[in-house]
mmCIF file of C-alpha atoms in Angstrom:
data_model
loop_
_atom_site.group_PDB
_atom_site.id
_atom_site.type_symbol
_atom_site.label_atom_id
_atom_site.label_comp_id
_atom_site.label_asym_id
_atom_site.label_seq_id
_atom_site.Cartn_x
_atom_site.Cartn_y
_atom_site.Cartn_z
ATOM 1 C CA MET A 243 0.028 -0.092 0.415
ATOM 2 C CA LEU A 244 1.384 3.455 -0.686
ATOM 3 C CA GLU A 245 -0.303 6.229 0.915
ATOM 4 C CA GLN A 246 0.143 10.401 0.700
ATOM 5 C CA THR A 247 -1.622 12.930 3.059
ATOM 6 C CA THR A 248 -2.020 16.704 0.519
ATOM 7 C CA THR A 249 -3.018 19.843 2.630
ATOM 8 C CA MET A 250 -6.327 21.060 0.360
ATOM 9 C CA GLY A 251 -7.208 24.475 -0.387
ATOM 10 C CA ALA A 252 -10.897 25.811 0.533
ATOM 11 C CA ASP A 253 -13.593 27.018 -2.574
ATOM 12 C CA THR A 254 -10.425 26.370 -5.282
ATOM 13 C CA TRP A 255 -9.611 23.315 -7.707
ATOM 14 C CA ASN A 256 -6.509 21.519 -5.411
ATOM 15 C CA ARG A 257 -4.361 19.298 -7.560
ATOM 16 C CA ILE A 258 -3.196 15.956 -6.273
ATOM 17 C CA GLU A 259 0.195 13.770 -7.490
ATOM 18 C CA LYS A 260 2.241 10.603 -6.079
ATOM 19 C CA ASP A 261 5.020 10.130 -8.029
ATOM 20 C CA ILE A 262 4.895 6.227 -8.025
ATOM 21 C CA SER A 263 7.986 6.155 -10.880
ATOM 22 C CA GLY A 264 10.264 3.940 -8.198
ATOM 23 C CA TRP A 265 7.446 2.422 -6.090
ATOM 24 C CA ALA A 266 8.409 -1.796 -7.019
ATOM 25 C CA PHE A 267 4.077 -3.015 -7.310
ATOM 26 C CA LYS A 268 3.108 0.549 -9.838
ATOM 27 C CA ASN A 269 2.275 -2.099 -12.027
ATOM 28 C CA ASN A 270 -0.530 -3.988 -9.773
ATOM 29 C CA ILE A 271 -2.435 -1.294 -8.724
ATOM 30 C CA THR A 272 -5.884 -2.837 -9.025
ATOM 31 C CA LYS A 273 -7.851 0.740 -6.725
ATOM 32 C CA ILE A 274 -7.352 3.916 -6.072
ATOM 33 C CA GLU A 275 -9.676 4.806 -3.139
ATOM 34 C CA ILE A 276 -9.293 8.034 -1.848
ATOM 35 C CA SER A 277 -10.204 10.165 0.954
ATOM 36 C CA PHE A 278 -10.843 13.983 3.395
ATOM 37 C CA ARG A 279 -10.782 14.416 6.262
ATOM 38 C CA ALA A 280 -10.575 18.432 8.089
ATOM 39 C CA THR A 281 -7.965 19.132 10.478
ATOM 40 C CA GLY A 282 -7.044 22.515 12.961
ATOM 41 C CA THR A 283 -11.078 23.965 12.988
ATOM 42 C CA ALA A 284 -13.986 22.451 15.343
ATOM 43 C CA ALA A 285 -16.585 23.878 12.522
ATOM 44 C CA VAL A 286 -19.159 20.988 11.695
ATOM 45 C CA TRP A 287 -18.652 19.754 8.507
ATOM 46 C CA TYR A 288 -22.351 19.291 6.749
ATOM 47 C CA SER A 289 -23.565 16.321 4.503
ATOM 48 C CA SER A 290 -19.429 15.495 4.137
ATOM 49 C CA ARG A 291 -18.990 16.311 0.459
ATOM 50 C CA PHE A 292 -16.711 16.738 -1.637
ATOM 51 C CA GLN A 293 -16.589 15.849 -5.383
ATOM 52 C CA ILE A 294 -14.141 14.301 -7.513
ATOM 53 C CA ASP A 295 -13.479 16.099 -10.709
ATOM 54 C CA ASP A 296 -10.743 13.155 -12.865
ATOM 55 C CA ILE A 297 -8.111 10.675 -11.815
ATOM 56 C CA GLY A 298 -5.394 9.925 -13.657
ATOM 57 C CA TYR A 299 -2.116 8.798 -13.834
ATOM 58 C CA THR A 300 1.555 9.532 -15.898
ATOM 59 C CA GLY A 301 3.888 6.739 -16.800
ATOM 60 C CA GLY A 302 7.333 6.367 -15.443
#
């Protein structure tokens, strides 16, 4: 398993990238999981929804 934590900006498009060119299992990927959580705030997160516009990869 390969994991990454990324800071996101509010109310803007965010791009997340992960270089897997040196990862031994890069040719055996069967799924991608994306999760979301807020840190450093006590604000209520109504509906707990987020949108993903596009997922892709580039060969390395």
